[in-house]
Amino acid sequence: MHFSTPLLSRRSLVAVAASALMLGYGMAPAIAATPKDTLVLAFAFDDIITMDPAEAFEISAGEIMGNTYDRLVRLDLSDPSKLLSDLAKSWAISADGKTYSFELKPGLKFASGNPLTAEDVVFSLQRAVLLDKSPAFILTQFGFTKDAVKDKIKQTGPLTLTLETDKAYAPSFVLNCLTANVAAVVDKKLVMSKEVAGDLGYAWMKTNYAGSGPLKLREWRANEVVALERNDNYHGTKSPMARVLYRHVKESSTQRLLLEKGDVDIARNLAPQDMAALADNKDIKLVSAPKGTVYYISMNQKNPNLAKPEVREALKWLVDYAAIGDTLIKNIGIVDQNFMAVGLLGASTVNPYKLDVEKAKALLVKAGLPNGFKVTIDMRTIQPVQGITEAFQQTAKRAGIDIEIIPGDGKQTLTKYRARTHDMFIGQWGADYWDPNTNATFVQNPDNSDDAKSKPLAWRNAWSVPELNKMADAAVLERDTGKRKKIYEDMQAEFRKTSPFIMLFQQTEVAAVRSNVDGVKIGPTSDTDYMFTISKR
């Protein structure tokens, strides 16, 4: 497995270079420096499934959405607890806390040249609810059902609209949800011109673009290239770069080599050893920031062995957290055994577990499995995920648990996971919006049936705990910040003990950047990693 990956990466790079030339970007051969007006990134984005903001729900796709689509409001990167206007000029909340009124900025345009009005915003939010894809729950949790959404989200004037929620939620929760990619605004006229058989343009939007953001999507080739261009119709400060080109490179050492040679401007997925190798390179600088992304291993409760509480606990004692922290995630993460990323309200820093094989063995005896058992784990072939999985396989073996690793790319492993046909899965969850409820997906599962409408992470692992679900529901209605914080802390204490999730670490995202590149900032969510603010000297 280790030997084939670099070869695949090199083949991919050849394809990407060819793609860039065919796109007319005039990219020089791989040994030349990147053009002054083009930002080139080495980035592993094999998890992208779609370019439709109503469906995109992957880490890499989130970044593309954040750079190419506008929404009513955005996070303030200098203080994620605050919001900035994006398309909205102003907003107000009714006295009963249920109606949100927005006024748009005048003179807005889409990249297509079509005017952007309240009709487009209303259409976009309604469309996301009606399509009901994976991220739709971010909106439907406010009572925006397919039947009611046209009555609850309404245009009140050319540049005004209202949203009426079913309950008086914490206002920060509602507004933060509107920063999510699913609330991105699409060009109604363009999208509906591509509609087929009443699909609201769904088939066309899989690979096309209908936004108004600072960059626009020119092309996406799965596992090869994502090409973005400056949107000259953008209402804000225009991107200094004429184009941004993402090259799909999974291998860290290959990313480092490309960066050192000047073939890419930024490397996004470097392993600790490759970052260490760049320490004395004056042509390269490292930019880092804590990310609202947590890595975890999950256990499907449909597997009878994994459904035993003692087995769940035993596996938590079979991870060498200290070794992982000192090696595989050094400088790119911190060990964190909680579902709430540090920085979000109610986050905990309590980490009770460590590698203890004897304790795990005793728990397996208690579970009636003194000789262990066999189980599979689905793994995306990217670091540090691969290294962590292999380390876990070795330590679990010491207690008699034989773990078979099933490798795949991001799209393959996610698709299987979302169908809950896995045994175990190792993955990451990134905050969709800067509110603690975004991570309540680890405990919320109101309907555990296979055909449930809502399919959060707890559902994917067939884990249903009504009491934790009630606490999560209560937390979003609690307007007292102190009381709300306490609810999340209590939820995490119970979660650590009984959940089918082995929480591993919180990501510190690091970008290795050529010294002539300025303005690189890493946001707390995937959609706040902005490429449109970057310039080159």
Coordinates of C-alpha atoms in Angstrom, one line a residue:
M1 CA 0.0 0.0 0.0
H2 CA 2.8 2.4 0.9
F3 CA 4.6 1.8 -2.3
S4 CA 1.7 2.3 -4.7
T5 CA 0.6 5.7 -3.4
P6 CA 3.5 7.9 -4.6
L7 CA 3.2 6.3 -8.1
L8 CA -0.5 7.1 -8.2
S9 CA 0.2 10.6 -7.1
R10 CA 2.7 11.1 -9.9
R11 CA 0.3 9.8 -12.5
S12 CA -2.3 12.1 -11.1
L13 CA 0.1 15.1 -11.4
V14 CA 0.7 14.3 -15.0
A15 CA -3.0 14.3 -15.6
V16 CA -3.5 17.6 -13.7
A17 CA -0.7 19.3 -15.7
A18 CA -2.4 18.2 -18.9
S19 CA -5.7 19.4 -17.6
A20 CA -4.3 22.8 -16.8
L21 CA -2.9 23.2 -20.3
M22 CA -6.2 22.1 -21.9
L23 CA -8.0 24.6 -19.7
G24 CA -6.0 27.3 -21.3
Y25 CA -4.2 28.5 -18.2
G26 CA -0.8 28.5 -19.9
M27 CA 0.7 26.6 -17.0
A28 CA 4.4 25.9 -17.6
P29 CA 5.8 22.4 -17.4
A30 CA 6.3 21.0 -13.9
I31 CA 9.8 22.4 -13.4
A32 CA 8.8 26.1 -13.9
A33 CA 7.6 28.6 -11.3
T34 CA 3.8 29.2 -11.1
P35 CA 2.5 32.2 -13.0
K36 CA 2.3 35.5 -11.1
D37 CA -1.5 35.8 -11.5
T38 CA -2.2 32.1 -10.6
L39 CA -2.3 30.5 -7.2
V40 CA -1.5 26.8 -7.3
L41 CA -2.2 24.5 -4.4
A42 CA -1.3 20.9 -3.7
F43 CA -4.3 19.5 -1.9
A44 CA -5.9 16.1 -1.3
F45 CA -9.6 16.5 -2.3
D46 CA -10.7 12.9 -3.2
D47 CA -13.7 13.4 -0.9
I48 CA -15.5 15.8 -3.2
I49 CA -18.8 14.3 -4.5
T50 CA -20.7 17.3 -5.8
M51 CA -20.4 21.1 -6.5
D52 CA -24.0 21.8 -5.5
P53 CA -24.1 23.7 -2.2
A54 CA -27.5 22.1 -1.5
E55 CA -25.7 18.7 -1.4
A56 CA -22.0 19.4 -0.8
F57 CA -21.1 18.1 2.7
E58 CA -17.5 17.2 2.5
I59 CA -14.4 18.9 3.9
S60 CA -12.8 19.8 0.6
A61 CA -16.0 20.7 -1.1
G62 CA -16.7 23.0 1.8
E63 CA -13.6 25.0 1.0
I64 CA -14.7 25.4 -2.6
M65 CA -18.2 26.5 -1.6
G66 CA -16.7 29.1 0.8
N67 CA -14.6 30.7 -2.0
T68 CA -17.2 30.6 -4.7
Y69 CA -20.6 31.2 -3.1
D70 CA -22.1 34.0 -1.0
R71 CA -24.6 33.7 1.8
L72 CA -26.6 36.2 3.8
V73 CA -23.9 36.3 6.6
R74 CA -20.3 35.0 7.1
L75 CA -18.1 34.4 10.1
D76 CA -15.8 37.1 11.3
L77 CA -12.4 35.3 11.0
S78 CA -10.9 37.6 13.6
D79 CA -13.5 36.5 16.1
P80 CA -15.7 33.5 15.0
S81 CA -18.2 34.3 17.7
K82 CA -19.3 37.3 15.6
L83 CA -20.9 37.6 12.2
L84 CA -20.3 39.8 9.2
S85 CA -22.7 40.8 6.5
D86 CA -22.2 39.1 3.2
L87 CA -25.2 39.7 0.9
A88 CA -27.3 41.0 3.8
K89 CA -27.1 44.7 4.4
S90 CA -28.9 44.3 7.7
W91 CA -31.1 41.9 9.7
A92 CA -33.5 42.0 12.6
I93 CA -35.2 39.5 14.9
S94 CA -38.8 39.8 16.1
A95 CA -39.8 40.2 19.7
D96 CA -41.0 36.6 19.9
G97 CA -37.6 35.4 18.6
K98 CA -39.1 33.5 15.7
T99 CA -39.0 35.8 12.7
Y100 CA -35.7 36.9 11.1
S101 CA -35.9 39.8 8.6
F102 CA -33.1 40.5 6.1
E103 CA -32.4 43.4 3.7
L104 CA -29.9 42.8 0.9
K105 CA -27.3 45.1 -0.4
P106 CA -28.3 46.9 -3.6
G107 CA -26.8 46.3 -7.0
L108 CA -25.7 42.7 -6.4
K109 CA -24.9 40.5 -9.4
F110 CA -24.1 36.8 -10.0
A111 CA -21.0 35.7 -11.9
S112 CA -23.4 35.2 -14.8
G113 CA -24.3 38.8 -14.8
N114 CA -27.8 38.2 -13.6
P115 CA -29.0 40.5 -10.8
L116 CA -29.1 39.0 -7.3
T117 CA -32.3 39.7 -5.4
A118 CA -34.3 38.4 -2.5
E119 CA -36.0 36.1 -4.9
D120 CA -32.7 34.2 -5.4
V121 CA -32.1 34.0 -1.7
V122 CA -35.6 32.6 -1.0
F123 CA -35.3 30.2 -3.9
S124 CA -31.9 28.9 -2.7
L125 CA -33.0 28.2 0.8
Q126 CA -36.3 26.6 -0.3
R127 CA -34.4 24.6 -2.9
A128 CA -32.0 23.1 -0.3
V129 CA -35.0 22.1 1.8
L130 CA -36.9 20.6 -1.1
L131 CA -33.9 18.6 -2.5
D132 CA -33.4 17.3 1.1
K133 CA -29.8 16.2 0.6
S134 CA -27.3 15.4 3.4
P135 CA -26.8 19.0 4.7
A136 CA -30.5 20.0 4.5
F137 CA -31.0 19.2 8.2
I138 CA -29.1 22.4 9.0
L139 CA -32.2 24.3 7.7
T140 CA -35.0 21.8 8.4
Q141 CA -34.2 21.7 12.1
F142 CA -36.0 25.1 12.3
G143 CA -39.3 23.7 11.0
F144 CA -38.6 24.4 7.3
T145 CA -40.3 21.2 6.0
K146 CA -40.9 20.5 2.4
D147 CA -44.6 21.2 2.9
A148 CA -44.1 24.4 4.9
V149 CA -41.0 26.0 3.6
K150 CA -42.7 28.2 1.0
D151 CA -44.8 29.7 3.8
K152 CA -41.9 30.0 6.2
I153 CA -39.2 31.5 3.9
K154 CA -40.7 34.4 2.0
Q155 CA -39.8 37.3 -0.2
T156 CA -41.3 40.6 1.1
G157 CA -39.8 43.0 -1.4
P158 CA -37.1 43.2 -4.2
L159 CA -34.4 43.1 -1.6
T160 CA -36.1 41.9 1.5
L161 CA -37.1 38.5 2.9
T162 CA -38.2 36.8 6.1
L163 CA -37.5 33.5 7.8
E164 CA -40.0 32.2 10.4
T165 CA -38.7 29.4 12.7
D166 CA -41.0 27.0 14.5
K167 CA -39.5 27.9 17.9
A168 CA -37.6 30.7 19.6
Y169 CA -34.1 29.4 19.2
A170 CA -30.9 31.0 20.4
P171 CA -30.4 33.7 17.8
S172 CA -26.7 33.0 17.4
F173 CA -27.6 29.4 16.6
V174 CA -30.0 30.4 13.8
L175 CA -27.7 33.0 12.3
N176 CA -24.6 30.8 12.4
C177 CA -26.5 28.1 10.5
L178 CA -27.1 30.6 7.8
T179 CA -23.3 30.9 7.3
A180 CA -23.3 27.2 6.3
N181 CA -22.7 26.1 2.7
V182 CA -26.2 24.8 2.4
A183 CA -27.5 28.4 2.8
A184 CA -25.3 29.6 -0.1
V185 CA -27.2 31.6 -2.7
V186 CA -27.6 30.3 -6.2
D187 CA -28.6 32.1 -9.4
K188 CA -32.3 31.1 -9.8
K189 CA -32.6 32.1 -13.5
L190 CA -29.5 30.1 -14.5
V191 CA -30.3 27.1 -12.3
M192 CA -33.9 26.8 -13.5
S193 CA -32.8 27.2 -17.1
K194 CA -31.0 23.8 -16.5
E195 CA -33.9 22.1 -14.8
V196 CA -34.8 18.6 -16.1
A197 CA -38.0 16.9 -15.1
G198 CA -38.5 19.1 -12.0
D199 CA -35.1 18.5 -10.5
L200 CA -34.5 22.1 -9.6
G201 CA -31.3 22.0 -11.7
Y202 CA -29.9 19.2 -9.5
A203 CA -28.2 17.1 -12.2
W204 CA -26.6 20.2 -13.8
M205 CA -25.4 21.6 -10.5
K206 CA -23.4 18.5 -9.7
T207 CA -20.5 19.8 -11.8
N208 CA -21.4 23.4 -12.6
Y209 CA -21.6 26.8 -11.0
A210 CA -24.2 29.4 -10.3
G211 CA -22.9 31.6 -7.6
S212 CA -21.8 35.2 -6.8
G213 CA -18.7 34.6 -4.7
P214 CA -15.3 36.2 -5.1
L215 CA -14.1 33.2 -7.2
K216 CA -16.1 31.1 -9.7
L217 CA -15.8 27.5 -10.6
R218 CA -14.3 26.9 -14.0
E219 CA -13.8 23.1 -13.8
W220 CA -13.7 20.2 -11.4
R221 CA -12.2 16.9 -12.4
A222 CA -12.6 14.3 -9.7
N223 CA -9.2 13.4 -8.1
E224 CA -7.4 15.6 -10.6
V225 CA -8.1 19.4 -10.5
V226 CA -10.4 22.1 -9.3
A227 CA -10.0 25.3 -11.3
L228 CA -11.3 28.6 -10.0
E229 CA -11.3 32.0 -11.6
R230 CA -11.8 35.6 -10.3
N231 CA -15.4 36.7 -10.5
D232 CA -15.3 40.3 -11.8
N233 CA -18.9 40.8 -10.8
Y234 CA -18.2 40.2 -7.2
H235 CA -19.6 42.9 -4.9
G236 CA -16.6 43.1 -2.5
T237 CA -12.9 43.4 -2.9
K238 CA -11.8 41.5 -6.0
S239 CA -9.5 38.5 -5.8
P240 CA -5.8 39.6 -6.4
M241 CA -5.4 36.2 -8.2
A242 CA -6.9 35.8 -11.7
R243 CA -7.2 32.1 -11.0
V244 CA -6.7 29.5 -8.3
L245 CA -5.8 25.9 -9.3
Y246 CA -6.0 23.0 -6.8
R247 CA -3.9 20.0 -7.8
H248 CA -4.9 16.7 -6.3
V249 CA -1.8 15.3 -4.6
K250 CA -2.4 12.8 -1.7
E251 CA 1.2 12.0 -0.8
S252 CA 2.8 14.4 1.7
S253 CA 6.3 13.9 0.4
T254 CA 5.2 14.7 -3.2
Q255 CA 3.5 17.9 -2.0
R256 CA 6.7 18.9 -0.3
L257 CA 8.8 18.2 -3.4
L258 CA 6.5 20.3 -5.5
L259 CA 6.5 23.2 -3.0
E260 CA 10.3 23.2 -2.8
K261 CA 10.7 23.2 -6.5
G262 CA 8.2 26.1 -6.9
D263 CA 5.7 24.0 -8.9
V264 CA 3.0 24.8 -6.3
D265 CA 2.6 27.9 -4.1
I266 CA 1.0 26.2 -1.1
A267 CA 1.0 22.6 0.2
R268 CA -2.0 21.7 2.3
N269 CA -1.5 18.2 3.6
L270 CA 2.0 17.9 4.9
A271 CA 2.9 15.2 7.4
P272 CA 4.9 16.2 10.5
Q273 CA 8.2 14.8 9.1
D274 CA 7.8 16.9 5.9
M275 CA 7.1 20.0 7.9
A276 CA 10.2 19.4 9.9
A277 CA 12.2 19.0 6.7
L278 CA 11.1 22.5 5.6
A279 CA 12.2 24.1 8.9
D280 CA 15.4 25.6 7.5
N281 CA 14.1 26.5 4.1
K282 CA 14.0 30.3 3.9
D283 CA 11.8 30.2 0.8
I284 CA 8.9 28.6 2.7
K285 CA 6.9 29.6 5.7
L286 CA 4.3 27.7 7.8
V287 CA 0.9 29.2 8.6
S288 CA -1.2 27.3 11.2
A289 CA -4.4 27.7 13.2
P290 CA -6.7 25.5 15.3
K291 CA -9.5 24.0 13.2
G292 CA -13.0 23.1 14.2
T293 CA -12.3 19.6 12.9
V294 CA -12.2 16.5 15.0
Y295 CA -10.9 13.0 14.0
Y296 CA -12.5 9.9 15.3
I297 CA -13.1 6.1 14.9
S298 CA -16.7 5.0 15.0
M299 CA -18.3 1.6 15.7
N300 CA -21.5 0.6 13.9
Q301 CA -24.0 -0.7 16.5
K302 CA -25.4 -3.0 13.9
N303 CA -22.4 -5.2 14.5
P304 CA -23.4 -7.3 17.6
N305 CA -19.8 -7.3 19.1
L306 CA -19.4 -3.6 18.7
A307 CA -22.9 -3.1 20.3
K308 CA -21.6 -4.4 23.6
P309 CA -20.8 -1.5 26.0
E310 CA -17.7 -3.3 27.3
V311 CA -16.3 -3.7 23.8
R312 CA -16.9 0.0 23.0
E313 CA -15.0 0.9 26.2
A314 CA -12.2 -1.7 25.5
L315 CA -11.5 -0.2 22.1
K316 CA -11.1 3.2 23.7
W317 CA -8.3 1.8 25.9
L318 CA -6.6 0.2 22.8
V319 CA -5.5 3.5 21.2
D320 CA -2.0 4.8 22.0
Y321 CA -3.0 8.4 22.1
A322 CA 0.4 9.6 23.5
A323 CA 2.3 8.0 20.7
I324 CA -0.1 9.4 18.1
G325 CA 0.2 12.8 19.6
D326 CA 4.0 12.7 19.7
T327 CA 4.5 11.5 16.1
L328 CA 1.6 11.2 13.6
I329 CA -0.1 14.4 14.6
K330 CA 2.8 16.4 15.9
N331 CA 2.1 20.1 15.0
I332 CA -1.0 19.2 13.0
G333 CA -3.3 18.3 15.9
I334 CA -3.8 17.9 19.6
V335 CA -5.2 14.8 21.3
D336 CA -8.9 15.4 22.2
Q337 CA -11.3 12.7 23.4
N338 CA -14.4 14.9 23.1
F339 CA -16.8 15.6 20.3
M340 CA -16.7 19.3 20.7
A341 CA -13.8 21.1 19.2
V342 CA -12.0 23.6 21.5
G343 CA -13.1 27.1 20.6
L344 CA -16.8 26.1 20.5
L345 CA -19.1 26.8 23.5
G346 CA -19.0 24.0 26.0
A347 CA -15.9 22.3 24.7
S348 CA -14.1 20.0 27.2
T349 CA -10.4 19.2 27.6
V350 CA -10.9 16.1 29.7
N351 CA -9.0 13.2 28.2
P352 CA -9.5 10.1 30.4
Y353 CA -8.3 7.3 28.1
K354 CA -4.8 6.0 27.4
L355 CA -3.3 2.8 26.1
D356 CA -4.1 0.0 28.6
V357 CA -4.2 -3.4 27.0
E358 CA -4.8 -5.3 30.3
K359 CA -7.9 -3.1 31.1
A360 CA -9.1 -3.7 27.6
K361 CA -8.7 -7.5 27.9
A362 CA -10.6 -7.5 31.2
L363 CA -13.5 -5.7 29.5
L364 CA -13.5 -8.2 26.6
V365 CA -13.8 -11.0 29.1
K366 CA -16.7 -9.2 30.7
A367 CA -18.3 -8.9 27.3
G368 CA -18.0 -12.7 26.7
L369 CA -15.2 -12.3 24.2
P370 CA -12.0 -13.4 26.0
N371 CA -10.4 -14.4 22.7
G372 CA -11.2 -11.2 21.0
F373 CA -13.0 -11.0 17.6
K374 CA -12.6 -10.0 14.0
V375 CA -13.8 -6.7 12.6
T376 CA -13.2 -4.4 9.6
I377 CA -12.4 -0.7 9.4
D378 CA -13.0 1.6 6.4
M379 CA -10.1 4.0 5.9
R380 CA -9.4 6.9 3.5
T381 CA -5.8 6.4 2.2
I382 CA -4.4 9.7 3.3
Q383 CA -2.2 10.7 6.2
P384 CA -2.4 10.9 9.1
V385 CA -5.5 8.7 8.9
Q386 CA -3.6 5.8 7.4
G387 CA -0.9 5.9 10.0
I388 CA -3.3 6.1 12.9
T389 CA -5.4 3.2 11.6
E390 CA -2.3 1.0 11.2
A391 CA -1.2 1.9 14.7
F392 CA -4.7 1.1 16.1
Q393 CA -4.7 -2.2 14.2
Q394 CA -1.4 -3.2 16.0
T395 CA -2.5 -2.2 19.5
A396 CA -5.9 -3.8 19.2
K397 CA -4.2 -7.0 18.1
R398 CA -2.5 -7.1 21.5
A399 CA -5.9 -7.6 23.1
G400 CA -7.0 -10.3 20.5
I401 CA -9.0 -8.0 18.3
D402 CA -8.2 -8.6 14.6
I403 CA -8.9 -5.5 12.6
E404 CA -8.9 -5.8 8.8
I405 CA -8.3 -2.4 7.1
I406 CA -10.4 -1.7 4.0
P407 CA -8.7 1.2 2.1
G408 CA -10.4 3.5 -0.3
D409 CA -10.6 7.1 -1.5
G410 CA -12.6 9.7 0.4
K411 CA -15.7 9.4 -1.8
Q412 CA -15.8 5.6 -1.5
T413 CA -15.4 5.4 2.3
L414 CA -17.9 8.3 2.9
T415 CA -20.5 6.7 0.6
K416 CA -20.3 3.4 2.5
Y417 CA -20.3 5.1 5.8
R418 CA -23.4 7.2 5.0
A419 CA -25.2 4.0 4.1
R420 CA -24.1 2.6 7.5
T421 CA -22.8 -0.6 5.9
H422 CA -19.4 -0.4 7.7
D423 CA -18.2 -2.1 10.8
M424 CA -15.8 0.6 11.9
F425 CA -14.8 3.8 10.2
I426 CA -12.1 6.4 10.7
G427 CA -12.8 9.9 9.6
Q428 CA -13.1 13.6 10.4
W429 CA -16.0 15.9 11.2
G430 CA -15.6 19.6 10.5
A431 CA -17.9 22.3 11.9
D432 CA -20.5 23.3 9.4
Y433 CA -21.1 26.6 11.3
W434 CA -19.6 28.1 14.4
D435 CA -22.1 26.9 17.0
P436 CA -21.8 23.9 19.3
N437 CA -24.9 22.3 17.8
T438 CA -22.9 21.5 14.7
N439 CA -21.2 18.8 16.6
A440 CA -24.3 17.5 18.4
T441 CA -24.5 15.2 15.3
F442 CA -22.5 12.8 17.4
V443 CA -25.4 12.3 19.8
Q444 CA -28.5 13.3 17.9
N445 CA -30.5 10.4 16.3
P446 CA -34.3 11.0 16.6
D447 CA -35.1 8.2 14.2
N448 CA -32.8 5.1 14.0
S449 CA -34.7 3.4 11.2
D450 CA -32.8 2.8 7.9
D451 CA -35.1 5.1 6.0
A452 CA -34.8 8.0 8.5
K453 CA -35.0 11.5 7.1
S454 CA -32.3 12.8 9.3
K455 CA -29.0 10.9 9.2
P456 CA -26.5 12.5 11.6
L457 CA -23.3 10.7 12.7
A458 CA -25.1 8.9 15.6
W459 CA -27.5 7.5 13.0
R460 CA -24.7 6.4 10.7
N461 CA -23.5 4.2 13.6
A462 CA -27.0 3.1 14.6
W463 CA -26.6 4.6 18.0
S464 CA -29.7 6.0 19.6
V465 CA -29.7 7.6 23.1
P466 CA -33.0 9.5 23.7
E467 CA -31.7 11.3 26.8
L468 CA -28.7 12.8 25.0
N469 CA -31.0 13.7 22.1
K470 CA -33.2 15.6 24.5
M471 CA -30.3 17.4 25.9
A472 CA -29.2 18.5 22.5
D473 CA -32.7 19.7 21.7
A474 CA -32.8 21.7 24.9
A475 CA -29.4 23.3 24.3
V476 CA -30.5 25.1 21.1
L477 CA -33.4 26.6 22.9
E478 CA -31.4 27.8 25.9
R479 CA -30.7 31.5 25.6
D480 CA -28.6 31.7 28.8
T481 CA -25.1 31.1 27.5
G482 CA -23.8 29.7 30.9
K483 CA -26.7 27.2 31.1
R484 CA -26.2 26.3 27.5
K485 CA -22.5 25.7 28.0
K486 CA -23.3 23.4 31.0
I487 CA -25.6 21.2 28.9
Y488 CA -22.9 20.6 26.3
E489 CA -20.3 19.8 29.1
D490 CA -22.7 17.2 30.6
M491 CA -23.5 15.7 27.2
Q492 CA -19.7 15.1 26.6
A493 CA -19.2 13.5 30.0
E494 CA -21.8 10.9 29.2
F495 CA -20.6 10.6 25.6
R496 CA -17.0 9.8 26.7
K497 CA -18.2 6.9 28.8
T498 CA -20.8 5.2 26.6
S499 CA -20.6 6.3 23.0
P500 CA -19.5 4.2 20.0
F501 CA -17.0 6.9 19.1
I502 CA -13.3 6.9 19.8
M503 CA -12.4 10.6 19.6
L504 CA -8.8 11.0 18.6
F505 CA -7.7 14.6 18.0
Q506 CA -8.6 18.1 17.0
Q507 CA -6.9 19.3 13.9
T508 CA -4.4 22.1 13.7
E509 CA -4.4 23.0 10.1
V510 CA -1.1 23.9 8.6
A511 CA -0.3 25.4 5.2
A512 CA 3.2 25.4 3.9
V513 CA 3.6 28.5 1.8
R514 CA 6.2 29.9 -0.6
S515 CA 7.6 33.2 0.8
N516 CA 6.3 35.3 -2.1
V517 CA 2.7 34.4 -1.2
D518 CA 0.9 36.8 1.2
G519 CA -2.5 36.9 2.9
V520 CA -2.9 33.2 3.8
K521 CA -5.3 32.8 6.7
I522 CA -6.8 29.6 8.0
G523 CA -10.3 29.8 9.2
P524 CA -12.0 27.6 11.9
T525 CA -14.2 25.9 9.3
S526 CA -13.5 24.4 5.9
D527 CA -15.5 27.1 4.2
T528 CA -13.5 29.9 5.8
D529 CA -10.2 28.9 4.2
Y530 CA -10.2 31.8 1.8
M531 CA -8.1 31.8 -1.3
F532 CA -9.6 35.0 -2.6
T533 CA -7.7 37.2 -0.2
I534 CA -4.3 35.8 -1.2
S535 CA -1.7 37.7 -3.3
K536 CA 1.7 37.0 -4.7
R537 CA 4.9 39.0 -5.1

